[in-house]
Amino acid sequence: MELKRPFMIFLGDVADDLAAKTAFGIVDWRRDWCVGQLRLPGCMPDCGLPDMTALEAHARGARTAIIAVANAGGVLPERWVGEIVKLLEAGLDVASGLHVRLEDIPAIADTARRYDRELHNVRLPDRTFSTGSGLKRRGKRLLTVGTDCSIGKKYTVLALEPAMRARGIAADFRATGQTGIFISGRGVAIDAVVADFISGAAEWISPAADSDAHWDLIEGQGSLFHPSFAGVTLGLLHGSQPDAIVVCHEPSRSTMRGVRAPLPTIRQVIDLTLECGRVTNPAIRCAGISVVTNKLPEAEAREYLAKLAAEHDLPATDPIRFGVDDIVQRLMSDF
């Protein structure tokens, strides 16, 4: 997928940072690709980019507007359609990470045709996949899993990629969601794949490597304990056939996002993931714990991580705050 850069980040009128996680992900990892943000009245999140109109963004060089939200159901509210039409009229292509096809909205499709603009639906696969084979592939794989969704799985593998490369380890980030695809320019949004083919899509994302020493770092999705998304998580686990997992956690949560189900413990996630993962890789093991600690003071965060490390006999860190060197060292010593 080739999107014209730079980007204008469209946030609509979403109410919280979790709904704007795609926007924050793009800005956190590809800020130099972004010229500004467009927020409608009532929008609460702020990505730290200059606020500007569609015309102002085009004048500053923007060539693609990213609908950078992750709302429930991946829908495009009718009240946003007029604003997206203005983006097209101003000279920008539009790329969406939602489940709805932009071409299925008449006003958007007609405007794109009239002004010869491109529409990109990155969450919707443009190819078909086979069912998973379960056959062992050359190379090594790491999958991030979580006690919930939206809990740092993508950020963890994005942090691991440069850290491993700095140690001379061949490693590549493999995107399985819309934000990761925007960041890397490749991948498959696993949650848009028909259920029977999720494991096959995961095999396609991380094919046989050229070397036994090469690592695919696969972005995890959902949680095996989440009533809404466990099916996606399990298919991704079986297709990824990970040699290693890293468990991601956010200590301030008590229930899982969007439901009333209680948050599982890290131990429960490790045990169930290893049990289910042995279906396609009997040698699967846990290599570390990744924690979002931004709500804790630094001293308290370090104390909490040290407690987790001792309790589970695993490296525990906040990848953004403290780096991932300990997890990389564990991978080097175990593999």
mmCIF file of N, CA, C and O in Angstrom, residues 142-145 153-155 157 173-181 188 190 217-221 236 240:
data_model
loop_
_atom_site.group_PDB
_atom_site.id
_atom_site.type_symbol
_atom_site.label_atom_id
_atom_site.label_comp_id
_atom_site.label_asym_id
_atom_site.label_seq_id
_atom_site.Cartn_x
_atom_site.Cartn_y
_atom_site.Cartn_z
ATOM 1 N N LEU A 142 7.681 -13.719 17.246
ATOM 2 C CA LEU A 142 7.250 -13.223 18.554
ATOM 3 C C LEU A 142 5.893 -12.568 18.372
ATOM 4 O O LEU A 142 5.687 -11.791 17.436
ATOM 5 N N LEU A 143 4.962 -12.890 19.249
ATOM 6 C CA LEU A 143 3.620 -12.314 19.227
ATOM 7 C C LEU A 143 3.347 -11.631 20.559
ATOM 8 O O LEU A 143 3.605 -12.203 21.621
ATOM 9 N N THR A 144 2.818 -10.422 20.508
ATOM 10 C CA THR A 144 2.377 -9.766 21.733
ATOM 11 C C THR A 144 0.933 -10.152 22.020
ATOM 12 O O THR A 144 0.093 -10.194 21.114
ATOM 13 N N VAL A 145 0.642 -10.454 23.277
ATOM 14 C CA VAL A 145 -0.705 -10.805 23.720
ATOM 15 C C VAL A 145 -1.040 -9.897 24.897
ATOM 16 O O VAL A 145 -0.175 -9.204 25.425
ATOM 17 N N LYS A 153 0.195 -3.621 22.740
ATOM 18 C CA LYS A 153 0.769 -4.731 21.967
ATOM 19 C C LYS A 153 1.538 -4.225 20.741
ATOM 20 O O LYS A 153 2.621 -4.722 20.432
ATOM 21 N N LYS A 154 0.971 -3.263 20.045
ATOM 22 C CA LYS A 154 1.634 -2.706 18.860
ATOM 23 C C LYS A 154 2.893 -1.935 19.244
ATOM 24 O O LYS A 154 3.958 -2.090 18.627
ATOM 25 N N TYR A 155 2.808 -1.085 20.261
ATOM 26 C CA TYR A 155 3.955 -0.284 20.675
ATOM 27 C C TYR A 155 5.108 -1.168 21.130
ATOM 28 O O TYR A 155 6.282 -0.842 20.928
ATOM 29 N N VAL A 157 5.990 -4.270 20.031
ATOM 30 C CA VAL A 157 6.772 -4.828 18.917
ATOM 31 C C VAL A 157 7.450 -3.733 18.108
ATOM 32 O O VAL A 157 8.542 -3.939 17.570
ATOM 33 N N PHE A 173 8.826 -5.808 11.955
ATOM 34 C CA PHE A 173 7.484 -5.593 12.489
ATOM 35 C C PHE A 173 6.447 -6.075 11.480
ATOM 36 O O PHE A 173 6.541 -5.780 10.288
ATOM 37 N N ARG A 174 5.453 -6.818 11.944
ATOM 38 C CA ARG A 174 4.369 -7.313 11.096
ATOM 39 C C ARG A 174 3.044 -6.778 11.631
ATOM 40 O O ARG A 174 2.614 -7.137 12.728
ATOM 41 N N ALA A 175 2.400 -5.922 10.848
ATOM 42 C CA ALA A 175 1.182 -5.248 11.284
ATOM 43 C C ALA A 175 -0.044 -6.126 11.088
ATOM 44 O O ALA A 175 -0.206 -6.774 10.050
ATOM 45 N N THR A 176 -0.929 -6.113 12.085
ATOM 46 C CA THR A 176 -2.180 -6.863 11.995
ATOM 47 C C THR A 176 -3.391 -5.979 12.261
ATOM 48 O O THR A 176 -4.496 -6.484 12.451
ATOM 49 N N GLY A 177 -3.205 -4.677 12.265
ATOM 50 C CA GLY A 177 -4.297 -3.737 12.483
ATOM 51 C C GLY A 177 -4.089 -2.494 11.657
ATOM 52 O O GLY A 177 -3.003 -2.258 11.107
ATOM 53 N N GLN A 178 -5.115 -1.658 11.588
ATOM 54 C CA GLN A 178 -5.064 -0.513 10.694
ATOM 55 C C GLN A 178 -3.952 0.467 11.054
ATOM 56 O O GLN A 178 -3.282 1.017 10.171
ATOM 57 N N THR A 179 -3.720 0.695 12.346
ATOM 58 C CA THR A 179 -2.688 1.655 12.732
ATOM 59 C C THR A 179 -1.315 1.157 12.324
ATOM 60 O O THR A 179 -0.501 1.907 11.769
ATOM 61 N N GLY A 180 -1.041 -0.116 12.582
ATOM 62 C CA GLY A 180 0.243 -0.678 12.183
ATOM 63 C C GLY A 180 0.456 -0.625 10.685
ATOM 64 O O GLY A 180 1.571 -0.399 10.207
ATOM 65 N N ILE A 181 -0.629 -0.823 9.916
ATOM 66 C CA ILE A 181 -0.517 -0.741 8.461
ATOM 67 C C ILE A 181 -0.183 0.681 8.037
ATOM 68 O O ILE A 181 0.651 0.902 7.151
ATOM 69 N N VAL A 188 -2.026 -6.879 7.338
ATOM 70 C CA VAL A 188 -3.426 -7.264 7.172
ATOM 71 C C VAL A 188 -4.164 -6.924 8.463
ATOM 72 O O VAL A 188 -3.698 -7.263 9.555
ATOM 73 N N ILE A 190 -6.389 -8.053 10.760
ATOM 74 C CA ILE A 190 -6.891 -9.383 11.071
ATOM 75 C C ILE A 190 -8.365 -9.376 11.452
ATOM 76 O O ILE A 190 -9.110 -10.315 11.154
ATOM 77 N N LEU A 217 8.130 -9.909 14.219
ATOM 78 C CA LEU A 217 7.551 -9.346 15.436
ATOM 79 C C LEU A 217 6.103 -8.983 15.126
ATOM 80 O O LEU A 217 5.822 -7.982 14.467
ATOM 81 N N ILE A 218 5.193 -9.810 15.586
ATOM 82 C CA ILE A 218 3.806 -9.753 15.135
ATOM 83 C C ILE A 218 2.947 -9.007 16.153
ATOM 84 O O ILE A 218 2.898 -9.356 17.339
ATOM 85 N N GLU A 219 2.272 -7.997 15.664
ATOM 86 C CA GLU A 219 1.379 -7.187 16.484
ATOM 87 C C GLU A 219 0.172 -8.013 16.918
ATOM 88 O O GLU A 219 -0.556 -8.544 16.084
ATOM 89 N N GLY A 220 -0.036 -8.126 18.215
ATOM 90 C CA GLY A 220 -1.174 -8.877 18.714
ATOM 91 C C GLY A 220 -2.463 -8.080 18.654
ATOM 92 O O GLY A 220 -2.465 -6.862 18.461
ATOM 93 N N GLN A 221 -3.586 -8.775 18.805
ATOM 94 C CA GLN A 221 -4.906 -8.142 18.789
ATOM 95 C C GLN A 221 -5.770 -8.736 19.893
ATOM 96 O O GLN A 221 -5.733 -9.937 20.156
ATOM 97 N N LEU A 236 -5.126 -15.590 15.438
ATOM 98 C CA LEU A 236 -3.824 -14.964 15.235
ATOM 99 C C LEU A 236 -2.726 -15.756 15.943
ATOM 100 O O LEU A 236 -1.622 -15.936 15.410
ATOM 101 N N SER A 240 0.213 -17.452 13.800
ATOM 102 C CA SER A 240 1.546 -16.877 14.030
ATOM 103 C C SER A 240 2.555 -17.942 14.453
ATOM 104 O O SER A 240 3.747 -17.799 14.204
#
